[in-house]
Every structure is written in structure tokens, then in C-alpha cells.
Amino acid sequence: MNLAALLADLGDVPVITDPAIVRKRSRDFFWYSPILNAQLADKSADLIAAPRTEAEVIRVAGACARHRVPLTVRAGGTGNYGQAVPLEGGVLLDITGLSAIEWMRPGALRVQAGAMLNAVDAAMQPHGWELRMHPSTRRTATVGGFVAGGSGGIGSVTYGGLREPGNIHAARIVTVEPEPRVIELRADAAQKINRAYGTTGIITALEMPLAPAWEWIELVIAFDTFLDAARFGLDAALSDGIVKKLLSPVDAAITPYFGALKSACPPGRAALIAMVAEPSLESFKTLLAGRGTITHEAPADEHGGRVPLYEYTWNHTTLQVLKTDRSVTYLQCLYPHDRLLESVARMNAMFPDEVLPHLEFIRFAGRVTCSALPVVRYTTPERLDEIIALHEAAGVHIANPHVYTLEDGSRYKRVDADQLGLKHEVDPYGLLNPGKMRSYVPAAA
Amino acid sequence: MNLAALLADLGDVPVITDPAIVRKRSRDFFWYSPILNAQLADKSADLIAAPRTEAEVIRVAGACARHRVPLTVRAGGTGNYGQAVPLEGGVLLDITGLSAIEWMRPGALRVQAGAMLNAVDAAMQPHGWELRMHPSTRRTATVGGFVAGGSGGIGSVTYGGLREPGNIHAARIVTVEPEPRVIELRADAAQKINRAYGTTGIITALEMPLAPAWEWIELVIAFDTFLDAARFGLDAALSDGIVKKLLSPVDAAITPYFGALKSACPPGRAALIAMVAEPSLESFKTLLAGRGTITHEAPADEHGGRVPLYEYTWNHTTLQVLKTDRSVTYLQCLYPHDRLLESVARMNAMFPDEVLPHLEFIRFAGRVTCSALPVVRYTTPERLDEIIALHEAAGVHIANPHVYTLEDGSRYKRVDADQLGLKHEVDPYGLLNPGKMRSYVPAAA
């Protein structure tokens, strides 16, 4: 790798070469997985390039192509599968300098990929809008990172995941070629960069739909059993007249790890964490009708560093447990919509004290179902594989978070054909984090 | 009936006694049904009272109770089951004088029952809001009439029907007693006046949720077959990322009756009538992807008397055909969500040239399915009953629109227990359109 020649080509693009900093920024939250931790802990880029404009992104991309240097895009670094970890060194492209909102209009905005999610929402809220959904890492993640490495989150109970038509309006990407091109991918075509971990072009801007910025009320509701919480969560999720952003049943085995929120989680009882639009709150409580006890109720408010309730849900649940117990890890499940509660009951009975359940109600292909990121008391890789196999045998899909390639992390164990096709177009030398899309063989290599 | 004594008690409440006017206003759109037309054509109130305030409503209600005079509430008179037709004469209470908006805040408003739906939407739109749903009679119907006599409509593809939790926030009613009381029914309790045809108290005000007032784009899309239109409609209905208000597949047998819209409906092809939010339009068209041909596309705009596209859907479809062919009538179907397209195909094959299909995609209890009001070439009451029975045998629920009692028009052939209970409280003499809730026996009578 001719890094000196590359550096000379980068001109005045800001660069960091301090190995300690480069090594630190080459990491993300892969350490939630003991398996990935062993595989990725020593990976590092050789230098960081931090472009401030799309023109500088193009300059870096062109230089990498000419000198055949790997390029890995990184933003907030909040991913869990090493999305931002360079497998073969090279340049780590820090995209967070591109953070401008290009335009907004009612129901949509266009924003540079490195904009922080919470900054975007803060800018939209005075206009009455916000992003439709965000991951639990909203306070540290970027729009581009979410689209490149995520699938859905808080808000998906209403809008489904990023994969649903209409949830990404467009993406602008820069190719990694000696003379990089800028390509606009619209509507369906924008899915080619969704959850491709930045391997199908450097995303520089995104056009995203907006949702009304409701006054969200955060609630914790205690239930006698986890299944009671799940049953009510399902009823609320199916109530199309009740506007909500989050419905997360959490088992009594998990809430003791909930730090500041413990006071709202009576020992031995399950909790449902919810975000409901203020005008729907009365109907939501009527639906609850004494089935559970509201232990916390307050308007969502992140001012003054208050911890938002969603930081106890999705994969932040795992983080809450990890704060006390570094031996746990997690899985990523998708439950079948047509026998949801039966499947939840069955899986929960299968691994007592080993797989600690919490659920995330979502819409998936138009149907209400649950995503789940259960906390797993980890013993061995073999047992983890066995737990995964038992889920899949029971009809619960697993997107394995203990692998770092696109293919192995997919529910289908292969990369999407459209994404593979786009990669041939935009990355002819296979420089975008080589090894991440392992089935890709560059024609020009 | 001592009408003279009643009149004396009404004070300066405006009253109309001209028999021609009273008779005319005692009708609604029951004549869509040849059976109801025969049964209700000669029904009439004895006089109209047109209160301007809730205090005047109370005055009329008290007088009717003291003099044991039947009272039937009427607003826009757009119902199809004689909801506003007095079965035993008495007072027709014209509620349209109560039309004020009491308050609005983001996501909700409180409005008097006699406010016109389109006036409410026009008042809310500058604030960025509109009602979540409305019937196809939006240009002539009232909020109170919709809630008392309707079930859902344009908007229900997103929010479900009025029956869903959260779609009616509260109702204020006046009882029919010598000293009438005013009762506030909130959340679930407000369902006791939904689709009770005004028999469970006189609705004077409603608190309703609001939805964002999108720029709606009206579309007509031509498809080779009705099932192609239905299949695409289902895909669009299941796309939670695409904001829509209306998805109505219409068979090629019906579009020749579509007057001004005929130019957008190529002969022999089915049509899908849709309303899509402008920011979702591109994704909607991408989903369409050549499966159909867009023949009409324009922003919804009712200025200058332009006919909105929704006046070709729901039960306005029947009206469009009736304009040319007075021999047709219609049914009200609810398809099973779990074998929707199979059921549609099966029913459509069963009655060629006799039952002309069009569908309305809705959410029902959280699932996407279809309501349908097919146009029926009417022959005899016996054949109509047979068609109904064949639908029900095939698992397609029918709410019979050829009966005038609450019970017979219900899918369950009985009145809701909560509604019956409320009637005992608010109408002890059974004066609210006696005969309409036929299973009610007043305790005080």
C-alpha cells in the first residue's frame, strides 16, 4: 500500500495519522459480541481522512482508487457488526464533516450523510417534523450510518423498517474509481445502499421522509408477566387509531439492570416501555384498562442530558446489562406475524435464565410483528450457534450479529442481488472495506 | 301526540311545520335500497326543531320527554339506512345549527356535532391538520352524522374505522328526560354513540383526533384486470412507508358510469383510484413499476366545485351508477384479511354481470383488508338475500344495508350491549326514533 503517494494526492483534505487515534476510531460496538471481539479487536485503518465537502470525498475516493488503497466509511461508529471496522486497513473516511441540511419541505428533507440524527430532529422540530424512525443510538449516530448499517428502530412500529418502500426517498453516492462519479439513487434504487455497510458506494447525501413531530409521552407500565406485557403491546400495536413510536415489552430478568429506571420497574414484574403521542394518551390508557400499572409517565425531553426512555430498548437494552455484566451478548430475531404470541411464549420457555427476552413491536411488510434483541448469557460459540439453530427451527428468523460479513448477517445468508450489482458499478477494484461483502469478486482486480 | 303542548314548550326554538318541508327533510339516501325505499318512503316527522345552541337542544329534549313525543336527530341527511328517518313521527331535530369549533390543539379538536366535515377540514388545514377520515359525502355530511351513522371511509386505509381505539376521543350527549342531563363520554365510552344512529343520546359535541393535512395527490391507474388492480392496491396498502388516504380498485363494468372521470378510465380496463401524500408519490410510482398505467394525476383541490376523486369511491360509486341506471342497488362487505385476494377472486367469479365489484382498502383491527360496497343489479328481494347468504357462506361478512334497524344492519344481528345499556340511561321513554333499536324495551314506558 503506497500510503505516501496517497497522502500526497489528498491535498488539503484533513488527515489523521496518529496510530492511537486511528486505531480507536477504527472500532465500533462490535464488542457486544465476544466472537466479533476476538475477530476484529486488532483491525485498524492506516489513516483517517476527514473531508469537509463532497468535493473532498471525491478527492479521497479517486486517490484510493488510483493507489488501490482500501477505503472504509465511518460516521458515529455505533454499529454492532464492525460496519465501520476496516478489515484490511487503508483509509478510514470520517464522513461526519458533511452534516448540512440541504433542504426541507413538508414531509421530506435532504441532508448530508454525516449529520447527527438528533441534530436533524432538533432542526426539524420547530417546523413540526421529525425523522420517521431512529435507532436507540440517536444521540450519537448519523443519518448515513443509520441507513448504511441499520434496519429500523424507534418509529418502526408505525412505519416499518428502512426497507419498506417510501422510508428512504433517495441517496447520493460517490463511486471509488480513478475519476469518481456521483450517482443519484431514487426510491427503490436507494435500497441498494440500505444496510450494505457502506460497501456499495460512499453515501454523501440522503433524502428522507419526515413524520409529524408529536409531543411524545414516555411511559413505563408494569405487568405481572412478560406475556401480559407482550399481549397488551400487541393490542396497542394493532390499534391504528393510537399514534405511537415505541412499544417494548421487557422481561423481569432484565429490568434489575436498568440503573436510573429501576425505580419504575417493580422487582419480579415485566415492563412495557412505550412512547405515545399526547393526543392518543387517553385512548392508550383506556386500552390498558388496568391490565398493567403505569409506573412512569412524562413527556419525552432530552434537554439537560436526560436519558431518553428509548435508551433502554432495542440494542441499548444489551448495553444496559453490559454495564454490570460483561459476560452477556445478544441475538437479533424476527418473529412470525401470524403466530406471534405463541412463538414468543414458546421461545421464552426454551432458554430459562439463559436468553432474557425483550421485544420490539414493528411493522414488517405491512403486518404487526416483533423484532427482538434478547440478552444472552454467553457460554460458548457452540451453544450460541445452537440457540440460533433452535430459534430458526421454531420459525423465528435470526439475523446473526456475531458475524462481520454482509452475507452471514443476512437472514438469507447471501447478499442482495441489487446490492451486488451496484457494487460492480461503483467499486470496480473492490476497495470499499474489502472482505465485508465477501461474495464480491471485483472484475477489475 | 300532543304537538300543540309540545310547541308551546319549545319557546323561541326555531320550528318548521310546513308539511312539504318536514316531509322532505325526513328523508335520507335510503332510496339506494329498493327494499328500504318501499318501507320508508311514507315516513315523516310532524315538525322540525332547529336549535341554535346546546341549551335549545336541552329544551327540545326535555319537552319531548315530558310530552312523550318521539325525537329523531338529523344533520346532513346523507345516511343510507334511514338513520335520519323518523319511524313514528314526532320531532325531527335538525342539529346543523350547532356548528362551532370549540377548540383545537395539535392533533385534536372539539367541535359541535352539526359542523360540516368539509368546513372542519377547511378550518384545520391552515394549521396543518385535517380529520383522519371522512365518508364520501364529505361535502354535505356533518361530523356528528358521520360518527352517529357511519363507520369509516377515506382515511381508513391508514387509521382503520371509527371503531378503532383513538379514532373518537370523546362525545357530549344530551339525554331525553324531563330534566335532560349532559353527559361526557370519553375514549372507549364514546363508542356507545358510534353508529347508533342517534338512538343513544343527542350528540352535541365531539372531540376528534386530527391527522397531518398532507398535499394529497389524486390518481387513477388503469390495470388489465380487476385482480391486478386489487393486487397492486394490497401491495400499496401494506407499504407502511407510503402515506395514503384512499386505495379503491374499481371493476371495468363500473367505470363506464363514471361521467366526468370516464376519460381517465379506458374501456375494458379496471381502475385504481388513489390518494397519496405528495412526498410519498415517487415511492408509490416506483411500487407501481409499470404494472398499471397512470391516466390521471393531480393535486386534490375542491375549489371551484371540482368533483373530488373520492366521490367515485365508497358508496358514491353506487350513486354514480344510479345516475344512469336506477335499477341497481348495493351491498356492504368486509373481506377476511388472511385470504383477501383469494376471496375477492372467488366472489367476483360467482355473480358475473350481477354484482359489480369495487373495493376499499382499510385497516381493520390492525390488519389490512377490504371493505366493499359492490353495485348489485337488483332483481328480487329473494335473490338479494341469496347473494348475501352466498357471501356469508364464503366468509365475507355482510352488514346488510337493506334493513333499517340497528340490529339487522349489524354484522352480529344484535345491538352492542354497551349501546343498549347507555340507551337505558339516556332515553328512559324510548323516544329517540322508536323502532330503530328494535330490541330496546324502555323501562319507564
CSV table of C-alpha atoms in Angstrom, one decimal, chain A residues 105-108 129 132 158-160 164-170 186-189 207 209-212 214 234 237-243 278-280 282-283 286-287 337 363-368, chain B residues 105-108 129 132 158-160 164-170 186-189 207 209-212 214 234 237-243 278-280 282-283 286-287 337 363-368:
chain,number,residue,atom,x,y,z
A,105,ARG,CA,-40.1,20.8,2.8
A,106,PRO,CA,-43.3,19.5,4.4
A,107,GLY,CA,-42.8,15.7,4.8
A,108,ALA,CA,-39.3,15.4,3.4
A,129,TRP,CA,-41.5,17.5,11.7
A,132,ARG,CA,-39.9,8.7,10.9
A,158,THR,CA,-45.7,2.7,12.7
A,159,TYR,CA,-43.7,3.0,9.5
A,160,GLY,CA,-41.9,-0.4,9.4
A,164,GLU,CA,-40.2,-0.5,3.3
A,165,PRO,CA,-41.0,1.5,0.2
A,166,GLY,CA,-41.1,5.2,1.0
A,167,ASN,CA,-38.8,5.1,4.0
A,168,ILE,CA,-35.7,6.2,2.0
A,169,HIS,CA,-36.5,8.7,-0.7
A,170,ALA,CA,-33.1,8.9,-2.3
A,186,ARG,CA,-34.0,7.3,-6.1
A,187,ALA,CA,-36.9,5.4,-4.4
A,188,ASP,CA,-36.4,1.6,-4.8
A,189,ALA,CA,-32.8,2.1,-6.1
A,207,GLU,CA,-33.4,12.3,1.1
A,209,PRO,CA,-39.4,11.2,4.6
A,210,LEU,CA,-40.5,13.1,7.7
A,211,ALA,CA,-43.2,12.4,10.2
A,212,PRO,CA,-45.2,14.8,12.3
A,214,TRP,CA,-45.7,14.8,18.1
A,234,LEU,CA,-49.8,-6.4,20.5
A,237,ALA,CA,-49.6,-2.1,18.1
A,238,LEU,CA,-52.7,-3.2,16.3
A,239,SER,CA,-54.6,0.0,17.3
A,240,ASP,CA,-54.2,2.1,14.2
A,241,GLY,CA,-56.0,5.0,15.9
A,242,ILE,CA,-53.4,5.3,18.6
A,243,VAL,CA,-50.3,7.2,17.4
A,278,GLU,CA,-50.0,13.1,23.6
A,279,PRO,CA,-53.4,13.3,21.8
A,280,SER,CA,-53.6,9.5,21.8
A,282,GLU,CA,-56.2,8.9,26.9
A,283,SER,CA,-57.1,6.2,24.4
A,286,THR,CA,-58.3,3.2,28.2
A,287,LEU,CA,-57.0,0.3,26.2
A,337,HIS,CA,-46.6,-12.2,12.5
A,363,ARG,CA,-44.5,-3.3,11.2
A,364,PHE,CA,-42.9,-5.6,8.7
A,365,ALA,CA,-44.2,-5.8,5.1
A,366,GLY,CA,-47.4,-4.3,6.4
A,367,ARG,CA,-48.0,-6.6,9.3
A,368,VAL,CA,-47.5,-6.1,13.0
B,105,ARG,CA,-54.8,21.9,19.5
B,106,PRO,CA,-52.1,20.0,17.7
B,107,GLY,CA,-53.6,16.6,16.9
B,108,ALA,CA,-57.1,17.1,18.2
B,129,TRP,CA,-54.3,19.4,10.2
B,132,ARG,CA,-58.3,11.5,10.0
B,158,THR,CA,-54.3,4.3,7.4
B,159,TYR,CA,-56.3,4.7,10.6
B,160,GLY,CA,-58.9,2.0,10.4
B,164,GLU,CA,-60.7,1.7,16.4
B,165,PRO,CA,-59.4,3.0,19.8
B,166,GLY,CA,-58.3,6.6,19.4
B,167,ASN,CA,-60.5,7.5,16.5
B,168,ILE,CA,-63.1,9.2,18.6
B,169,HIS,CA,-61.7,11.0,21.6
B,170,ALA,CA,-65.0,12.0,23.3
B,186,ARG,CA,-64.6,9.8,26.8
B,187,ALA,CA,-62.4,7.3,24.9
B,188,ASP,CA,-63.9,3.8,24.9
B,189,ALA,CA,-67.2,5.1,26.3
B,207,GLU,CA,-63.6,15.6,20.3
B,209,PRO,CA,-58.2,13.2,16.6
B,210,LEU,CA,-56.5,15.1,13.7
B,211,ALA,CA,-54.0,13.9,11.1
B,212,PRO,CA,-51.4,15.9,9.2
B,214,TRP,CA,-50.8,16.4,3.5
B,234,LEU,CA,-52.9,-4.6,-1.5
B,237,ALA,CA,-51.9,-0.7,1.4
B,238,LEU,CA,-49.2,-2.9,3.1
B,239,SER,CA,-46.5,-0.3,2.4
B,240,ASP,CA,-46.4,1.5,5.7
B,241,GLY,CA,-43.7,3.9,4.4
B,242,ILE,CA,-46.2,5.3,1.8
B,243,VAL,CA,-48.6,7.8,3.2
B,278,GLU,CA,-47.1,14.2,-2.3
B,279,PRO,CA,-43.8,13.2,-0.5
B,280,SER,CA,-44.7,9.6,-1.0
B,282,GLU,CA,-42.4,8.8,-6.1
B,283,SER,CA,-42.2,5.7,-3.9
B,286,THR,CA,-41.9,3.0,-8.1
B,287,LEU,CA,-44.0,0.4,-6.4
B,337,HIS,CA,-57.8,-10.3,5.9
B,363,ARG,CA,-57.2,-1.3,8.2
B,364,PHE,CA,-59.5,-3.3,10.5
B,365,ALA,CA,-58.3,-4.3,14.0
B,366,GLY,CA,-54.7,-3.6,12.8
B,367,ARG,CA,-54.8,-5.7,9.7
B,368,VAL,CA,-55.1,-4.6,6.1
